[in-house]
Short mmCIF file of C-alpha atoms in Angstrom, two decimals:
data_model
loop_
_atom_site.label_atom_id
_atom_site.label_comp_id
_atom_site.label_asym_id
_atom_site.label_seq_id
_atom_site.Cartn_x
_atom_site.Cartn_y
_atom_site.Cartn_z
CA UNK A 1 4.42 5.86 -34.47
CA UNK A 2 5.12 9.08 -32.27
CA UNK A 3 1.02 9.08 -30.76
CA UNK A 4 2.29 5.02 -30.01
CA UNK A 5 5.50 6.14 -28.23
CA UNK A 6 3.62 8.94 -26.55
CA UNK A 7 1.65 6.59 -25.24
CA UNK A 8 3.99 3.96 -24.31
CA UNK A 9 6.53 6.61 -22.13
CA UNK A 10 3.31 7.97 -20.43
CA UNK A 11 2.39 4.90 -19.34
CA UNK A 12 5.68 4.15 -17.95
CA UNK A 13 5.86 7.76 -16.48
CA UNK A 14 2.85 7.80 -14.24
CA UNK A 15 2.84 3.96 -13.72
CA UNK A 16 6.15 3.03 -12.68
CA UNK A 17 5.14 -0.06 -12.11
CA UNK A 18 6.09 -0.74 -16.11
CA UNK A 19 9.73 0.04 -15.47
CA UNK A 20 11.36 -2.97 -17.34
CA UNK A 21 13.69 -3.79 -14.17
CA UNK A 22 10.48 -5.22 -11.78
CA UNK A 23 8.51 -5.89 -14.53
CA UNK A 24 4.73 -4.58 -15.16
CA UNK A 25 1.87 -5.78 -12.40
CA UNK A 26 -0.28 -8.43 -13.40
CA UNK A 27 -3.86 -7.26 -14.98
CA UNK A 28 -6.53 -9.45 -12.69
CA UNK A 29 -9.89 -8.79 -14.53
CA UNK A 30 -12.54 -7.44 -11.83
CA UNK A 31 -10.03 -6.81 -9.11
CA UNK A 32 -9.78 -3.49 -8.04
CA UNK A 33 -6.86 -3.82 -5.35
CA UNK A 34 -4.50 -6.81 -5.11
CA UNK A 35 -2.04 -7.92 -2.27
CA UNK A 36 -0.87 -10.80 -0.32
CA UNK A 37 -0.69 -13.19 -3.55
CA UNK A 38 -0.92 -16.73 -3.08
CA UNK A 39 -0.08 -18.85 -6.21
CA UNK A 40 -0.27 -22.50 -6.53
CA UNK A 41 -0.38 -25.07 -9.59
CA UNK A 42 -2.68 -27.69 -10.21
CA UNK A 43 -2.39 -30.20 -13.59
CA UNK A 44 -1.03 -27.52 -15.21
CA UNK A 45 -3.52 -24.41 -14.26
CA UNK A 46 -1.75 -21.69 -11.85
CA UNK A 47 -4.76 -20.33 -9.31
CA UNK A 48 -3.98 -16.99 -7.70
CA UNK A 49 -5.62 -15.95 -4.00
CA UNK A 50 -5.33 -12.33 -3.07
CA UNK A 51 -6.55 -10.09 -0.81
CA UNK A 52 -9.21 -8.57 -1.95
CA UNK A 53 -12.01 -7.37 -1.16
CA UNK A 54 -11.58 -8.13 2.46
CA UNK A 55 -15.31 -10.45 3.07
CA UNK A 56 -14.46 -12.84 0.89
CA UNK A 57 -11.65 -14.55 -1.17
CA UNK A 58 -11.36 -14.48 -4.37
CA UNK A 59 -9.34 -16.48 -7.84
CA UNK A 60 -7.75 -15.83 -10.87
CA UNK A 61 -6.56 -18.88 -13.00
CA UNK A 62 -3.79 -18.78 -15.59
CA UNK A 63 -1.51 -21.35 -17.78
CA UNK A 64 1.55 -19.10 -18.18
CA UNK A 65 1.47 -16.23 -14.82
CA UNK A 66 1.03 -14.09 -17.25
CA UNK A 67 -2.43 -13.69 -18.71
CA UNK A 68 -5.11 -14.28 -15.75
CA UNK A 69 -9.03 -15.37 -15.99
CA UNK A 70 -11.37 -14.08 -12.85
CA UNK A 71 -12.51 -17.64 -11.68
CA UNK A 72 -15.11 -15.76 -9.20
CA UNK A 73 -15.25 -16.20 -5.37
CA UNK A 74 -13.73 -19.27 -3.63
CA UNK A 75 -14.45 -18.50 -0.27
CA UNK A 76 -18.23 -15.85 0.17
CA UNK A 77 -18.75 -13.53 2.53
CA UNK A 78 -19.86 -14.48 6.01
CA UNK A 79 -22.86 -13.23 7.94
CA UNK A 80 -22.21 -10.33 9.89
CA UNK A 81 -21.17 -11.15 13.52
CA UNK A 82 -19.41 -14.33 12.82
CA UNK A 83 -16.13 -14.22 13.77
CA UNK A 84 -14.68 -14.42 10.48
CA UNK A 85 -17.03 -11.61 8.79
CA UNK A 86 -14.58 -8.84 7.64
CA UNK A 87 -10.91 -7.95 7.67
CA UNK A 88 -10.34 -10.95 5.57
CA UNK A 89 -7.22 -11.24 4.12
CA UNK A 90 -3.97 -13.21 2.93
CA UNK A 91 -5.53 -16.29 1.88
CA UNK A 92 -3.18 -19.37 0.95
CA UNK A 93 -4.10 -22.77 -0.47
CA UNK A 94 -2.71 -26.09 -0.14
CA UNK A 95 -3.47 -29.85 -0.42
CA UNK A 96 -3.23 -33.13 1.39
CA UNK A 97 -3.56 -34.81 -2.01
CA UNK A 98 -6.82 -35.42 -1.40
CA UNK A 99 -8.45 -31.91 -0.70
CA UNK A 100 -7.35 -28.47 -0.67
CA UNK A 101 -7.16 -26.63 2.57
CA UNK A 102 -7.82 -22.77 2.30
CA UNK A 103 -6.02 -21.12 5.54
CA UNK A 104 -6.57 -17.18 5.78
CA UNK A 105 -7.03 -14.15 8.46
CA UNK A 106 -10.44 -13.00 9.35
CA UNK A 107 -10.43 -10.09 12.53
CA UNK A 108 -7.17 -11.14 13.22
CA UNK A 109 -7.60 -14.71 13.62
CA UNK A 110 -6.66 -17.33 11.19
CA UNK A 111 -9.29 -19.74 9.45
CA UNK A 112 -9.10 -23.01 7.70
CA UNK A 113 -11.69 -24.34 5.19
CA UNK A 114 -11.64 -27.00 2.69
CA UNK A 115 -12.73 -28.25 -0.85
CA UNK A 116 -12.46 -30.81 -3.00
CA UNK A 117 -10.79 -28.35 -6.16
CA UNK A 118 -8.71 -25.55 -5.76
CA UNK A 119 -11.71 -24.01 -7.53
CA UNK A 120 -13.32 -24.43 -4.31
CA UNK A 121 -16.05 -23.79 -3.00
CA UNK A 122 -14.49 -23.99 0.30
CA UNK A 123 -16.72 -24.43 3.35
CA UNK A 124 -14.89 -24.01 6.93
CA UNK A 125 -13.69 -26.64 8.79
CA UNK A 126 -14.67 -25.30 12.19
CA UNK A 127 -17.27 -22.59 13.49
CA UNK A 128 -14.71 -20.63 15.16
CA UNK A 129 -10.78 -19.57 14.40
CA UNK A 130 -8.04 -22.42 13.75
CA UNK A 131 -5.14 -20.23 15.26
CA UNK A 132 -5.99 -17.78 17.52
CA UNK A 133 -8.77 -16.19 20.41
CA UNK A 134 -7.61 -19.32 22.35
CA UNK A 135 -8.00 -22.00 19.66
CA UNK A 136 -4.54 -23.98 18.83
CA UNK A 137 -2.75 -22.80 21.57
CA UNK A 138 -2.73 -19.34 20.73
CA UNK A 139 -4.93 -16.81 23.01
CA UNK A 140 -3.93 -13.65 21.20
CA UNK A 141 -4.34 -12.53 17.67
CA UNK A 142 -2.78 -14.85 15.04
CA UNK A 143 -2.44 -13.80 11.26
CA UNK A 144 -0.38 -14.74 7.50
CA UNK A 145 -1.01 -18.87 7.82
CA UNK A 146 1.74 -20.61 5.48
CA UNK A 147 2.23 -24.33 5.23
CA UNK A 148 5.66 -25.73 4.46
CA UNK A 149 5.50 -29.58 3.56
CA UNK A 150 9.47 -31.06 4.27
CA UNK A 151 10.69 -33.63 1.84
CA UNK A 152 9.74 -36.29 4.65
CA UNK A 153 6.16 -35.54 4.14
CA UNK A 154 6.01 -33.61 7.78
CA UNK A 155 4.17 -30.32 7.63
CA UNK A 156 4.73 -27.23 9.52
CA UNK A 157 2.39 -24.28 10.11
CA UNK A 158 3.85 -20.62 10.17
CA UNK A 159 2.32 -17.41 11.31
CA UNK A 160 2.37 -14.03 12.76
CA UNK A 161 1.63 -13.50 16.30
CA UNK A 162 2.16 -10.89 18.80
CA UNK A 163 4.78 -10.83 21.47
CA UNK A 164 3.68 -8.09 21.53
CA UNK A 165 5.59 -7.00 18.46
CA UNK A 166 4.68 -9.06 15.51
CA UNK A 167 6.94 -12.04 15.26
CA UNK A 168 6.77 -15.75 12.89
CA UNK A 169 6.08 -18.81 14.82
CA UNK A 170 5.79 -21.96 14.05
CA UNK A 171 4.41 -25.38 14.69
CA UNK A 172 4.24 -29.32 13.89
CA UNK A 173 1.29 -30.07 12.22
CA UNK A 174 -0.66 -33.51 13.24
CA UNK A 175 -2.79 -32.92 10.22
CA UNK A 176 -3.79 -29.93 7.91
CA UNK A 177 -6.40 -29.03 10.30
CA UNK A 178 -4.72 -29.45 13.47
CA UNK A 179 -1.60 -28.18 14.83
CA UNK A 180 0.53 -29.62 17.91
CA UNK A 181 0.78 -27.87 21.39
CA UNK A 182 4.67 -26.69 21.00
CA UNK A 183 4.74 -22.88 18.97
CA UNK A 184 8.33 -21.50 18.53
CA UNK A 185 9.16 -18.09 17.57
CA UNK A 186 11.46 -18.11 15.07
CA UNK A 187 12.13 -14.54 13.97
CA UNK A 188 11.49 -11.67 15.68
CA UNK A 189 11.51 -8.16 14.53
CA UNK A 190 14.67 -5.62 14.94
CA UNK A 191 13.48 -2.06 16.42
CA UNK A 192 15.75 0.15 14.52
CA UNK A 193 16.22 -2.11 11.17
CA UNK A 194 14.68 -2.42 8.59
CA UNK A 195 11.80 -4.23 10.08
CA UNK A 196 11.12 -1.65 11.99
CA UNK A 197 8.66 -3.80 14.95
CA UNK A 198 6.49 -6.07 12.06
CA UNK A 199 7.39 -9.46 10.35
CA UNK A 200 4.54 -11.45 8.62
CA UNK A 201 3.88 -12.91 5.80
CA UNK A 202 6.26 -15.87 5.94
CA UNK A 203 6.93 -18.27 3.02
CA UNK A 204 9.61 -21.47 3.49
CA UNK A 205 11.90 -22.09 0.28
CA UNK A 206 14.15 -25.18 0.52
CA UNK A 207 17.53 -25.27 -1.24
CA UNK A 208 20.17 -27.91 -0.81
CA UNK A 209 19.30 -29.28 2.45
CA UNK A 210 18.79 -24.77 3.69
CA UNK A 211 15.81 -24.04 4.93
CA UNK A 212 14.99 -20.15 4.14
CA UNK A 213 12.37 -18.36 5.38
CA UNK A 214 11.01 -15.05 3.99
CA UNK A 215 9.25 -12.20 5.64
CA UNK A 216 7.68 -9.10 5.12
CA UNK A 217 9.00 -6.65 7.52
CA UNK A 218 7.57 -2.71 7.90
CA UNK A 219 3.80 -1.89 7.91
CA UNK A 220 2.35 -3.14 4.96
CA UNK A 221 0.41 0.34 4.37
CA UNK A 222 4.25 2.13 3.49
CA UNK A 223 6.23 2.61 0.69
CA UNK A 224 9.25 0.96 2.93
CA UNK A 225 7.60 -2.34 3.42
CA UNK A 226 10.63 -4.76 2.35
CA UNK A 227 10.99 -9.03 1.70
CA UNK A 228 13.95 -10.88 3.99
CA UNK A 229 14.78 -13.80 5.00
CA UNK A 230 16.50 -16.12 7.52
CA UNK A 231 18.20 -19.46 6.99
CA UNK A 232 18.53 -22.64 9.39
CA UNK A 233 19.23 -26.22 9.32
CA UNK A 234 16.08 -27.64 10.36
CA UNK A 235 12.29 -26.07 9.53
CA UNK A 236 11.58 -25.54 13.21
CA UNK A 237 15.03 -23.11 13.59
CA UNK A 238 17.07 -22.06 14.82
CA UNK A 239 17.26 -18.93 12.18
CA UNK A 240 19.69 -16.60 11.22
CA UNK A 241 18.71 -13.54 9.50
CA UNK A 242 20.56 -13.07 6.25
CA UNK A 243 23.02 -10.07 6.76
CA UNK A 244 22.18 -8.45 3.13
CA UNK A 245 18.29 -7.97 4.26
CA UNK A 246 16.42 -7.04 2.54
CA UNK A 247 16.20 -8.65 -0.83
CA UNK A 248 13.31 -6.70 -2.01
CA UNK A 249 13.00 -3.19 -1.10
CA UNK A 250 11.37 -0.30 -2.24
CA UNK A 251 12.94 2.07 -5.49
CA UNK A 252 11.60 4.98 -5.25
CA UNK A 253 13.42 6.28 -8.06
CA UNK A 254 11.82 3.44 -10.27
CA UNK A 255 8.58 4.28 -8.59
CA UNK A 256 8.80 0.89 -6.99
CA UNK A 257 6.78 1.15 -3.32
CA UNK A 258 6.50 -1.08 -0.50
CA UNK A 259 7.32 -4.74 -1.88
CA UNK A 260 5.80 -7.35 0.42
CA UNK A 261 4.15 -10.46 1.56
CA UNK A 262 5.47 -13.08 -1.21
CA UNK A 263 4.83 -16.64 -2.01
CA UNK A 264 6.89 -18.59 -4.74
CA UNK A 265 5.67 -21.03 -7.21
CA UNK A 266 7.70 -22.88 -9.91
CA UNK A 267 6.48 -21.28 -13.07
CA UNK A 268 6.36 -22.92 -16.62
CA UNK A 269 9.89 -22.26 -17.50
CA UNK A 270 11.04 -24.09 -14.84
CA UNK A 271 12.43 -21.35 -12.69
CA UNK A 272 11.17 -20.52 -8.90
CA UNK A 273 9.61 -17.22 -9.26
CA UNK A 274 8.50 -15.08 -6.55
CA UNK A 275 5.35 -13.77 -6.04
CA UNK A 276 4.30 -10.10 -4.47
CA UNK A 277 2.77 -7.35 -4.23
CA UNK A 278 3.65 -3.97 -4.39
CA UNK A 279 2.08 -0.13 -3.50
CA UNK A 280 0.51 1.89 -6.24
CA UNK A 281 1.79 4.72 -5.25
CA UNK A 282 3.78 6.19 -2.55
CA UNK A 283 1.09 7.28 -0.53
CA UNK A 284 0.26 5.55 3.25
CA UNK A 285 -2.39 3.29 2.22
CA UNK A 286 -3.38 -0.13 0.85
CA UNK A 287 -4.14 -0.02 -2.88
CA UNK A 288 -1.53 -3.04 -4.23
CA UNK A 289 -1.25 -4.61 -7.27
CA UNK A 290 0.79 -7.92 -7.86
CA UNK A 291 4.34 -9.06 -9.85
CA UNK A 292 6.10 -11.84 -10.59
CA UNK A 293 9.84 -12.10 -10.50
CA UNK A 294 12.62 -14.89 -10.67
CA UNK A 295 13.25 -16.05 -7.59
CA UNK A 296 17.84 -16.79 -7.65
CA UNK A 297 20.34 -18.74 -5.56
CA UNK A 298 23.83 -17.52 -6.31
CA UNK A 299 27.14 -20.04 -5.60
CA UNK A 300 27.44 -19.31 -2.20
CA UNK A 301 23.84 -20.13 -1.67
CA UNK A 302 22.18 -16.26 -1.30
CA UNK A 303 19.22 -15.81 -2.29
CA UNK A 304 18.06 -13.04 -4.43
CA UNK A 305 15.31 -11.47 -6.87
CA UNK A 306 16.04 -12.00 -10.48
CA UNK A 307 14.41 -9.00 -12.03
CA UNK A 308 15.72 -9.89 -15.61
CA UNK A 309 16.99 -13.32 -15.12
CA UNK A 310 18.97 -15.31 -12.41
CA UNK A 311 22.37 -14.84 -13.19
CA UNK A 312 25.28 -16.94 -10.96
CA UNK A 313 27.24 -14.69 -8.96
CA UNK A 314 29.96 -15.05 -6.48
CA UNK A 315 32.86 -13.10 -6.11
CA UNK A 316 35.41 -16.06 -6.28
CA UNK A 317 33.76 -18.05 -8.82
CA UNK A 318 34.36 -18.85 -12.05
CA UNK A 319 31.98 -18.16 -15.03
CA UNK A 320 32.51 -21.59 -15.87
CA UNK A 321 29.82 -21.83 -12.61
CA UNK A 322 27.08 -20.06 -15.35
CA UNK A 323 25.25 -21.84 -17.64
CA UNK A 324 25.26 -20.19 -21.07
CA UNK A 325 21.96 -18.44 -20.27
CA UNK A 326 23.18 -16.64 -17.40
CA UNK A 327 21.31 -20.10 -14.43
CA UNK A 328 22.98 -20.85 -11.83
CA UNK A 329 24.77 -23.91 -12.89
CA UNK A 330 22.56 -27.41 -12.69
CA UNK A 331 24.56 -29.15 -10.25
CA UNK A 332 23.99 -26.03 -7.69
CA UNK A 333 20.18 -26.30 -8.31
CA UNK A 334 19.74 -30.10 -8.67
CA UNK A 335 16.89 -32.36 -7.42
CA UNK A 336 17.19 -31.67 -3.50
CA UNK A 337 16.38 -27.77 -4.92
CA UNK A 338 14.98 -25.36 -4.52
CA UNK A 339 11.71 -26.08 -4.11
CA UNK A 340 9.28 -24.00 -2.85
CA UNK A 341 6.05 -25.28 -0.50
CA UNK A 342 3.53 -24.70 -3.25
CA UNK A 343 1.62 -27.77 -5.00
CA UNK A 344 4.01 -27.06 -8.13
CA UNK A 345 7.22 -28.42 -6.35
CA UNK A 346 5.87 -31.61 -4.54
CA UNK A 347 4.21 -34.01 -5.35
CA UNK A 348 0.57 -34.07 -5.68
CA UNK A 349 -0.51 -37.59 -4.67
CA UNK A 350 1.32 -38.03 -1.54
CA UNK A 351 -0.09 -34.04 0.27
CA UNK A 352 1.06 -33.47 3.70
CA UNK A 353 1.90 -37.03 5.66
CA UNK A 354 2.14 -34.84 9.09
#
């Protein structure tokens, strides 16, 4: 029993990744680094995208987020000098209903392929970038594609361009391979914040009627890389940035580095849970490895990481607004919410109307 506690405290102590409050990282079979996690549900199988290896992408499969099964490459490796040959990374998947659309960065441009599984194997679309090196409207670099689909069936396309600090923008989608002229930027970077010049990696999150968007701010390479998020009325802005940013910061204490570039999925309990990836160590550099964490609205309609659980808070409310087991109450999450853009929280046969 002492060699099994020995073991046990060591692990925690040089992984700190294991500290109970974040939870452990996930254990992806074959993967050697993991980041940018992209998690989406299909007839009951969850199918993770990461980054990688950066040539191709790559998919885990699991039935509880928990346990995951290498399901091999998705998307291979492209011959060298095509415009999408390295530098490949945060892939994300989603579906008309129909097909699945695989959008992802390649050189700083953003991609779009398609297949007829989430499985894949997805073949590209078009022989040259979707967004970006003058395609779609954008002439610069264009990275960290995410597709929201609204409750009306209209999609929107979000990503990180240049300005020339990195900023989200978004766009109407026509279809899911075609985007409309207007791009607004929605969020740009503070200098001196926590941000410090970078946001990427957006992800939309509905709840009652809000419309919150999350961002990665900081360079993904530091231990100070940090989640946000701002809130508006409509998915095209305009957006406020939430005045308690960030939601998911670094603990160095807990040995928790450089949290970052999330997506959220509704998992099999039910509960939104977010999605991310965090440094191994604290070290400049990009070896990641991926968690899983509830994903909480409180009674004034914050959002927050659960970390052990989402537990209703508001400063004048009640506990009578807590369910016994600590949820936000039912009629402050009810059907309008929250729902997430992933394939778990809509509805499969209807896909993107655009």
């Amino acid at each position: 029993m002492r060699i099994l506690l020995f073991i046990l405290s060591s692990l925690v102590f040089f992984h700190g990744a294991a500290w109970a409050g974040y939870g452990a990282p996930l254990w992806l079979p074959e993967a050697e680094t993991a980041a940018d996690p992209d998690v989406i549900e299909a007839e009951g199988v969850y199918y993770l995208y990461p980054t990688s290896t950066y040539v191709d992408v790559e998919c885990w499969t699991s039935t509880d987020l928990f346990s995951w099964t290498y399901a091999g490459v998705v998307w291979p490796r492209k011959p060298a000098g095509s415009w999408n040959d390295n530098n490949v990374w945060a892939p994300e998947v989603h579906t008309d209903g129909n097909l699945y659309f695989l959008y992802y960065a390649a050189n700083n441009f953003i991609g779009v392929a398609q297949a007829e599984t989430p499985a894949g194997p997805f073949e590209d679309v078009f022989d040259h970038p979707f967004v970006g090196a003058g395609f779609n409207g954008v002439e610069g670099h264009a990275i960290d594609a995410h597709v929201f689909r609204d409750d009306d069936g209209r999609c929107y396309f979000y990503y990180a361009g240049y300005e020339p600090f990195s900023v989200i923008r978004v766009a109407r989608m026509s279809s899911m391979t075609a985007l409309e002229e207007e791009h607004h930027t929605v969020v740009r970077p503070g200098f001196w914040n926590w941000e410090m010049f970078v946001t990427e990696g957006p992800w939309m999150v509905k709840n009652q009627g809000v419309y919150y968007l999350m961002y990665s701010g900081t360079g993904a390479n530091l231990p100070y890389y940090s989640v946000g998020y701002a809130t508006a009325a409509d998915p095209q802005g305009p957006f406020a940035e939430y005045g308690g940013n960030p939601i998911l910061r670094y603990d160095f204490a807990a040995g928790f580095y450089g949290p970052g570039h999330n997506s959220a999925v509704t998992g099999p309990d039910g509960r939104l849970k977010i999605v991310y990836h965090t440094k191994i160590d604290r070290a400049i550099g990009f070896d990641r490895e991926i968690r899983i964490n509830d994903l909480c609205f409180n009674t004034s309609g914050e959002m927050y990481v659960g970390y052990d659980d989402c537990i209703a808070f508001d400063d004048d409310a009640d506990d009578e607004q807590a369910d016994d087991d600590g949820a936000v109450d039912d009629e402050a999450q009810d059907d309008d919410g929250p729902h997430s853009s992933g394939p778990a929280d809509r509805d499969e046969a209807e896909g993107c109307g655009c």
